[in-house]
Amino acid sequence: MSKTLLLSTAFALSFAAPQFARAQSGEDATNQTEATDATETPAIMIEAEAQAETSTSPVEGFVATQSGTATKTSTPIVETPRSISVIGTDEIEARQAETVMDALKYSPGIQADQSGFDTRYDWFKVRGFSQQDVGLYRDGMQLRSSGYASFRQEAYGAERIELLRGPTSVMYGQNAPGGLVNVVTKRPHEDMVNEVALQLGNFDHKQGAFDVGGKAIEDGSVLYRLTGLVQDSGTQTNMVDDDRVYIAPSLKWQSDDTSLTLLSHYQHDETGSANNWLPTVGTIYAGPNGAIPVDVFTGEPGFEGYERIQTSVGYELSHDFTNDVTFRQNARYAFVDVDYKTAYGTGWRDVNAGTLKRSTLRSDQNAHAITIDNQLETRFDTGSVDHTLLTGVDYQHYIYDRYAAYGSAADLNVYNPSYGGAIGALTTWYDDDVTLRQLGLYAQDQIDFDENWTLTLGGRQDWSDEKKYDNTKNGAESSKNDHAFSGQAGLVYKTEFGLVPYLSYSESFNPVASQGSQNFEPETGQQVEFGAKYEPQSFKGMLSAAIYDLRRQNVVTTDPNDSARKVQTGEVRSRGLELEGTIEPVAGLVAKAAYSYNDSEITKDNDGNQGNTPDGVAEHTASLWADYTLQTGALKGFGFNGGVRYLGEQYGNKSNTFQVPATTLFDAGIHYELDGYLFALNATNLTDERWVASCAGSDTTCYYGQGRTVLATVKYRW
């Protein structure tokens, strides 16, 4: 892997050399001066300011003004009647966020540490609901997981990361009601700043990265970009590495009325189970032998391994028939293959002796995903009323090949581990082929009237089906078909001083997997949200507040008349308050603050949990982060930042018999920019707090959160 790291960096520098040489070989002294100035940070910032922000462009600084995630049109965030957060590359870099979930940890409404420190998957809840299987999107198209066939996105490959809270089915079809995370891929643009980077950190972390591109043809009609990363790293868990190779080429052709962008990526991950499954005694509660060490590895070195190969190729086509009629077609093929085996803890065998029971899992799964989204945007007037009408047809086709088996492993002393114990024979858990398809027709009208008002109305009809071939039953076939209509409405009022209150209603639907011979209707979600957004007129910033009432219905629960069967009479309610603010009040200073209050309750249930709080949902979360960079003097370009994150206590199971304690974590960083170079040192969980992120509904499955992580980064830009 180290050789690969060096080769990758050399490859990136080969791109840098000709560009840098051209910058230095101007015909006269003026050109030389301009080339030198272009390497300075102020010149780069001025150049970026000349470009108007779009829903896929870089965010200038830390305050985004445009987003297309909620509406699929490039709409000002302040005029969008939904709660949304946007994290741009400047913020990702300032905090040295290693994952998409790291980037979102200072946003309200999301719990990004649902399985603790995990290098395999992105586990997250939005407004109290689990979203990891259906809530991850790339460039506005879903990457749906099934079983262990799960996609994961590279944060360095993101131009922006957007969190949309609440039901999203009118624009996207099937999804859980909490919301979605949309990763917008880095794509070519004329004035991009190239960079190469090297990074070192604790746990023997080594990483090289590059992001280069620009004009492939002098007139700018063809642009290219190549983003890549190689990571060779250990983790806070003994014997678990976190290695990755990522490369994402893209190409854009544009004329006066048409543009075509080709997007692709390849990702190869090699890691393992870093989060462990640990009992409450020894993590939350004191154990007779003290706390279980954070770095303990509960697996078996000769059996452990997680390898994922992930690829995608697609395009974004846009054509303006007239100034008021635009057709867009976005399409993608994605593939993921996961080969996974692990041993994990299943509770104490003897708490006094410190021995943990263990089981094993073996899984080999892959998924093929084809997605296409056709949109026609028409802008027209009816008298004094302006319309932006979006109509669309989208289609998704997933094919999963899934195999999983389980077994037993010898006990392990977590305080004095000795490996090499016996691994038992495996028993097939499931072995099937699953095909999922969804076809949706949708329409949305954004209606501007009376100068200050915008009314958004939308509706969608979906048809979905699932076919399963069970290889454990000689290829026995089962199928189910669902259909659903979803609606949404939103109203905003734009004041002259930047305050925009809004009211919205939205719906969701999400098919429920069959259980044995039982087929179920889709779960549904309904949300009412009232909020306000404010853009200060004297400085750059965005402040928002939202109050919401969200209900998830058709939840599967036990049939009160037959305990062997299930019925869909369950319901969960989530309601609360979210506050978020990002401001840049003076040059060099940025500050972010967020607070979430979530009151979740199981309102209908036949399993004895009615009136309880769902597990893993914190009632209160809060964060504060600020960064300041000196603008003048001998230390011009030197900056520092710090942040604090609070995660309130949460119940560890649905029966509410125990709680996971609250946690407060501190982050900090320093950075210095000089003549195109950036030097940065960042630390997360600065005090190395030992904390439990959640317990996944059981007193034997608690996960430690991320310990102190220190990263030193050097970047060169031109």
mmCIF file of N, CA and C in Angstrom, residues 605-683:
data_model
loop_
_atom_site.group_PDB
_atom_site.id
_atom_site.type_symbol
_atom_site.label_atom_id
_atom_site.label_comp_id
_atom_site.label_asym_id
_atom_site.label_seq_id
_atom_site.Cartn_x
_atom_site.Cartn_y
_atom_site.Cartn_z
ATOM 1 N N ASP A 605 -48.163 0.299 19.472
ATOM 2 C CA ASP A 605 -47.286 -0.861 19.475
ATOM 3 C C ASP A 605 -47.967 -2.004 20.215
ATOM 4 N N ASN A 606 -47.755 -3.229 19.736
ATOM 5 C CA ASN A 606 -48.318 -4.403 20.401
ATOM 6 C C ASN A 606 -47.253 -5.226 21.115
ATOM 7 N N ASP A 607 -46.030 -4.704 21.210
ATOM 8 C CA ASP A 607 -44.928 -5.446 21.830
ATOM 9 C C ASP A 607 -44.575 -4.933 23.221
ATOM 10 N N GLY A 608 -45.468 -4.145 23.817
ATOM 11 C CA GLY A 608 -45.246 -3.665 25.170
ATOM 12 C C GLY A 608 -44.420 -2.402 25.271
ATOM 13 N N ASN A 609 -44.163 -1.733 24.139
ATOM 14 C CA ASN A 609 -43.316 -0.541 24.157
ATOM 15 C C ASN A 609 -44.078 0.750 23.909
ATOM 16 N N GLN A 610 -45.397 0.686 23.832
ATOM 17 C CA GLN A 610 -46.170 1.895 23.559
ATOM 18 C C GLN A 610 -45.936 2.932 24.652
ATOM 19 N N GLY A 611 -45.685 4.166 24.238
ATOM 20 C CA GLY A 611 -45.388 5.244 25.170
ATOM 21 C C GLY A 611 -43.909 5.414 25.447
ATOM 22 N N ASN A 612 -43.074 4.463 25.001
ATOM 23 C CA ASN A 612 -41.629 4.554 25.214
ATOM 24 C C ASN A 612 -40.959 5.371 24.121
ATOM 25 N N THR A 613 -39.697 5.676 24.361
ATOM 26 C CA THR A 613 -38.874 6.382 23.379
ATOM 27 C C THR A 613 -38.099 5.360 22.548
ATOM 28 N N PRO A 614 -38.045 5.501 21.238
ATOM 29 C CA PRO A 614 -37.228 4.577 20.433
ATOM 30 C C PRO A 614 -35.777 4.595 20.892
ATOM 31 N N ASP A 615 -35.100 3.469 20.752
ATOM 32 C CA ASP A 615 -33.705 3.405 21.177
ATOM 33 C C ASP A 615 -32.821 4.217 20.237
ATOM 34 N N GLY A 616 -31.738 4.719 20.796
ATOM 35 C CA GLY A 616 -30.741 5.422 19.998
ATOM 36 C C GLY A 616 -31.129 6.810 19.555
ATOM 37 N N VAL A 617 -32.104 7.431 20.200
ATOM 38 C CA VAL A 617 -32.536 8.776 19.826
ATOM 39 C C VAL A 617 -32.272 9.723 20.995
ATOM 40 N N ALA A 618 -31.354 10.657 20.817
ATOM 41 C CA ALA A 618 -31.042 11.633 21.858
ATOM 42 C C ALA A 618 -32.066 12.761 21.826
ATOM 43 N N GLU A 619 -32.546 13.151 22.984
ATOM 44 C CA GLU A 619 -33.519 14.238 23.052
ATOM 45 C C GLU A 619 -32.871 15.580 22.736
ATOM 46 N N HIS A 620 -31.625 15.757 23.170
ATOM 47 C CA HIS A 620 -30.919 17.018 22.940
ATOM 48 C C HIS A 620 -29.570 16.747 22.280
ATOM 49 N N THR A 621 -29.258 17.502 21.243
ATOM 50 C CA THR A 621 -27.906 17.546 20.685
ATOM 51 C C THR A 621 -27.580 19.008 20.401
ATOM 52 N N ALA A 622 -26.307 19.353 20.513
ATOM 53 C CA ALA A 622 -25.896 20.742 20.282
ATOM 54 C C ALA A 622 -24.438 20.765 19.848
ATOM 55 N N SER A 623 -24.075 21.816 19.129
ATOM 56 C CA SER A 623 -22.685 21.965 18.694
ATOM 57 C C SER A 623 -22.373 23.435 18.452
ATOM 58 N N LEU A 624 -21.090 23.753 18.573
ATOM 59 C CA LEU A 624 -20.597 25.100 18.318
ATOM 60 C C LEU A 624 -19.181 24.977 17.772
ATOM 61 N N TRP A 625 -18.908 25.688 16.680
ATOM 62 C CA TRP A 625 -17.577 25.616 16.056
ATOM 63 C C TRP A 625 -17.246 26.977 15.459
ATOM 64 N N ALA A 626 -15.985 27.366 15.549
ATOM 65 C CA ALA A 626 -15.557 28.649 14.977
ATOM 66 C C ALA A 626 -14.133 28.531 14.467
ATOM 67 N N ASP A 627 -13.828 29.340 13.450
ATOM 68 C CA ASP A 627 -12.495 29.369 12.857
ATOM 69 C C ASP A 627 -12.139 30.823 12.580
ATOM 70 N N TYR A 628 -10.900 31.202 12.909
ATOM 71 C CA TYR A 628 -10.444 32.561 12.623
ATOM 72 C C TYR A 628 -9.072 32.504 11.971
ATOM 73 N N THR A 629 -8.926 33.251 10.871
ATOM 74 C CA THR A 629 -7.670 33.348 10.142
ATOM 75 C C THR A 629 -7.213 34.797 10.122
ATOM 76 N N LEU A 630 -5.983 35.040 10.521
ATOM 77 C CA LEU A 630 -5.429 36.390 10.534
ATOM 78 C C LEU A 630 -5.329 36.929 9.116
ATOM 79 N N GLN A 631 -5.746 38.182 8.926
ATOM 80 C CA GLN A 631 -5.802 38.787 7.600
ATOM 81 C C GLN A 631 -4.651 39.746 7.322
ATOM 82 N N THR A 632 -3.942 40.175 8.350
ATOM 83 C CA THR A 632 -2.845 41.134 8.183
ATOM 84 C C THR A 632 -1.703 40.777 9.117
ATOM 85 N N GLY A 633 -0.604 41.479 8.966
ATOM 86 C CA GLY A 633 0.526 41.319 9.865
ATOM 87 C C GLY A 633 1.467 40.211 9.453
ATOM 88 N N ALA A 634 2.467 39.964 10.289
ATOM 89 C CA ALA A 634 3.508 38.983 9.986
ATOM 90 C C ALA A 634 2.952 37.567 9.927
ATOM 91 N N LEU A 635 1.870 37.306 10.656
ATOM 92 C CA LEU A 635 1.270 35.970 10.679
ATOM 93 C C LEU A 635 0.036 35.871 9.792
ATOM 94 N N LYS A 636 -0.049 36.740 8.807
ATOM 95 C CA LYS A 636 -1.160 36.669 7.871
ATOM 96 C C LYS A 636 -1.251 35.262 7.266
ATOM 97 N N GLY A 637 -2.462 34.700 7.274
ATOM 98 C CA GLY A 637 -2.664 33.347 6.770
ATOM 99 C C GLY A 637 -2.686 32.288 7.849
ATOM 100 N N PHE A 638 -2.303 32.678 9.094
ATOM 101 C CA PHE A 638 -2.354 31.734 10.206
ATOM 102 C C PHE A 638 -3.754 31.749 10.816
ATOM 103 N N GLY A 639 -4.285 30.557 11.093
ATOM 104 C CA GLY A 639 -5.622 30.477 11.664
ATOM 105 C C GLY A 639 -5.743 29.339 12.657
ATOM 106 N N PHE A 640 -6.816 29.362 13.397
ATOM 107 C CA PHE A 640 -7.076 28.326 14.395
ATOM 108 C C PHE A 640 -8.579 28.148 14.526
ATOM 109 N N ASN A 641 -8.990 26.975 14.960
ATOM 110 C CA ASN A 641 -10.416 26.705 15.138
ATOM 111 C C ASN A 641 -10.632 25.777 16.312
ATOM 112 N N GLY A 642 -11.849 25.751 16.755
ATOM 113 C CA GLY A 642 -12.224 24.870 17.854
ATOM 114 C C GLY A 642 -13.715 24.632 17.851
ATOM 115 N N GLY A 643 -14.103 23.485 18.372
ATOM 116 C CA GLY A 643 -15.524 23.160 18.404
ATOM 117 C C GLY A 643 -15.858 22.270 19.582
ATOM 118 N N VAL A 644 -17.127 22.272 19.935
ATOM 119 C CA VAL A 644 -17.633 21.412 20.994
ATOM 120 C C VAL A 644 -18.933 20.781 20.512
ATOM 121 N N ARG A 645 -19.082 19.479 20.773
ATOM 122 C CA ARG A 645 -20.277 18.737 20.370
ATOM 123 C C ARG A 645 -20.881 18.054 21.596
ATOM 124 N N TYR A 646 -22.182 18.184 21.732
ATOM 125 C CA TYR A 646 -22.890 17.559 22.848
ATOM 126 C C TYR A 646 -23.926 16.592 22.306
ATOM 127 N N LEU A 647 -23.874 15.352 22.752
ATOM 128 C CA LEU A 647 -24.864 14.326 22.420
ATOM 129 C C LEU A 647 -25.534 13.909 23.713
ATOM 130 N N GLY A 648 -26.839 14.195 23.812
ATOM 131 C CA GLY A 648 -27.567 13.913 25.039
ATOM 132 C C GLY A 648 -27.765 12.431 25.280
ATOM 133 N N GLU A 649 -28.220 12.118 26.468
ATOM 134 C CA GLU A 649 -28.460 10.717 26.810
ATOM 135 C C GLU A 649 -29.571 10.143 25.946
ATOM 136 N N GLN A 650 -29.528 8.841 25.757
ATOM 137 C CA GLN A 650 -30.485 8.139 24.907
ATOM 138 C C GLN A 650 -30.768 6.775 25.508
ATOM 139 N N TYR A 651 -31.949 6.246 25.228
ATOM 140 C CA TYR A 651 -32.254 4.908 25.697
ATOM 141 C C TYR A 651 -31.530 3.880 24.840
ATOM 142 N N GLY A 652 -31.095 2.793 25.489
ATOM 143 C CA GLY A 652 -30.363 1.751 24.778
ATOM 144 C C GLY A 652 -31.239 0.705 24.148
ATOM 145 N N ASN A 653 -32.517 0.656 24.536
ATOM 146 C CA ASN A 653 -33.435 -0.322 23.936
ATOM 147 C C ASN A 653 -34.849 0.250 23.930
ATOM 148 N N LYS A 654 -35.736 -0.402 23.192
ATOM 149 C CA LYS A 654 -37.111 0.084 23.064
ATOM 150 C C LYS A 654 -37.890 -0.031 24.364
ATOM 151 N N SER A 655 -37.517 -0.981 25.207
ATOM 152 C CA SER A 655 -38.216 -1.116 26.483
ATOM 153 C C SER A 655 -37.756 -0.097 27.511
ATOM 154 N N ASN A 656 -36.738 0.717 27.164
ATOM 155 C CA ASN A 656 -36.267 1.825 27.996
ATOM 156 C C ASN A 656 -35.800 1.385 29.378
ATOM 157 N N THR A 657 -35.109 0.233 29.434
ATOM 158 C CA THR A 657 -34.621 -0.280 30.716
ATOM 159 C C THR A 657 -33.245 0.255 31.088
ATOM 160 N N PHE A 658 -32.518 0.846 30.131
ATOM 161 C CA PHE A 658 -31.237 1.457 30.470
ATOM 162 C C PHE A 658 -30.955 2.592 29.497
ATOM 163 N N GLN A 659 -30.047 3.490 29.912
ATOM 164 C CA GLN A 659 -29.717 4.661 29.113
ATOM 165 C C GLN A 659 -28.230 4.718 28.792
ATOM 166 N N VAL A 660 -27.931 5.253 27.618
ATOM 167 C CA VAL A 660 -26.554 5.560 27.228
ATOM 168 C C VAL A 660 -26.269 6.982 27.703
ATOM 169 N N PRO A 661 -25.203 7.204 28.457
ATOM 170 C CA PRO A 661 -24.960 8.542 29.028
ATOM 171 C C PRO A 661 -24.683 9.597 27.965
ATOM 172 N N ALA A 662 -24.912 10.839 28.355
ATOM 173 C CA ALA A 662 -24.597 11.981 27.497
ATOM 174 C C ALA A 662 -23.083 12.133 27.361
ATOM 175 N N THR A 663 -22.671 12.795 26.282
ATOM 176 C CA THR A 663 -21.242 12.957 25.990
ATOM 177 C C THR A 663 -20.977 14.370 25.474
ATOM 178 N N THR A 664 -19.867 14.949 25.894
ATOM 179 C CA THR A 664 -19.405 16.220 25.356
ATOM 180 C C THR A 664 -18.000 16.019 24.792
ATOM 181 N N LEU A 665 -17.812 16.387 23.531
ATOM 182 C CA LEU A 665 -16.548 16.175 22.832
ATOM 183 C C LEU A 665 -16.004 17.504 22.321
ATOM 184 N N PHE A 666 -14.680 17.621 22.295
ATOM 185 C CA PHE A 666 -14.020 18.849 21.862
ATOM 186 C C PHE A 666 -13.121 18.563 20.654
ATOM 187 N N ASP A 667 -13.131 19.475 19.702
ATOM 188 C CA ASP A 667 -12.277 19.396 18.514
ATOM 189 C C ASP A 667 -11.471 20.684 18.409
ATOM 190 N N ALA A 668 -10.322 20.613 17.751
ATOM 191 C CA ALA A 668 -9.490 21.809 17.602
ATOM 192 C C ALA A 668 -8.580 21.657 16.397
ATOM 193 N N GLY A 669 -8.096 22.797 15.885
ATOM 194 C CA GLY A 669 -7.192 22.760 14.751
ATOM 195 C C GLY A 669 -6.451 24.071 14.582
ATOM 196 N N ILE A 670 -5.297 23.994 13.929
ATOM 197 C CA ILE A 670 -4.557 25.176 13.509
ATOM 198 C C ILE A 670 -4.174 24.999 12.048
ATOM 199 N N HIS A 671 -4.006 26.117 11.327
ATOM 200 C CA HIS A 671 -3.664 26.033 9.913
ATOM 201 C C HIS A 671 -2.911 27.294 9.501
ATOM 202 N N TYR A 672 -2.151 27.152 8.427
ATOM 203 C CA TYR A 672 -1.351 28.271 7.941
ATOM 204 C C TYR A 672 -1.247 28.162 6.427
ATOM 205 N N GLU A 673 -1.592 29.250 5.734
ATOM 206 C CA GLU A 673 -1.517 29.299 4.275
ATOM 207 C C GLU A 673 -0.449 30.294 3.857
ATOM 208 N N LEU A 674 0.421 29.866 2.925
ATOM 209 C CA LEU A 674 1.510 30.719 2.466
ATOM 210 C C LEU A 674 1.926 30.301 1.062
ATOM 211 N N ASP A 675 1.800 31.227 0.106
ATOM 212 C CA ASP A 675 2.281 31.028 -1.257
ATOM 213 C C ASP A 675 1.792 29.718 -1.869
ATOM 214 N N GLY A 676 0.500 29.453 -1.727
ATOM 215 C CA GLY A 676 -0.083 28.269 -2.340
ATOM 216 C C GLY A 676 -0.025 27.027 -1.480
ATOM 217 N N TYR A 677 0.667 27.091 -0.351
ATOM 218 C CA TYR A 677 0.762 25.935 0.545
ATOM 219 C C TYR A 677 -0.231 26.092 1.705
ATOM 220 N N LEU A 678 -0.777 24.963 2.134
ATOM 221 C CA LEU A 678 -1.607 24.919 3.332
ATOM 222 C C LEU A 678 -1.017 23.881 4.275
ATOM 223 N N PHE A 679 -0.756 24.297 5.514
ATOM 224 C CA PHE A 679 -0.301 23.394 6.566
ATOM 225 C C PHE A 679 -1.399 23.379 7.635
ATOM 226 N N ALA A 680 -1.838 22.183 8.016
ATOM 227 C CA ALA A 680 -2.939 22.096 8.979
ATOM 228 C C ALA A 680 -2.701 20.954 9.952
ATOM 229 N N LEU A 681 -3.144 21.163 11.190
ATOM 230 C CA LEU A 681 -3.107 20.138 12.224
ATOM 231 C C LEU A 681 -4.462 20.140 12.920
ATOM 232 N N ASN A 682 -5.152 19.014 12.878
ATOM 233 C CA ASN A 682 -6.497 18.920 13.439
ATOM 234 C C ASN A 682 -6.587 17.748 14.401
ATOM 235 N N ALA A 683 -7.382 17.940 15.444
ATOM 236 C CA ALA A 683 -7.638 16.878 16.419
ATOM 237 C C ALA A 683 -9.126 16.821 16.712
#
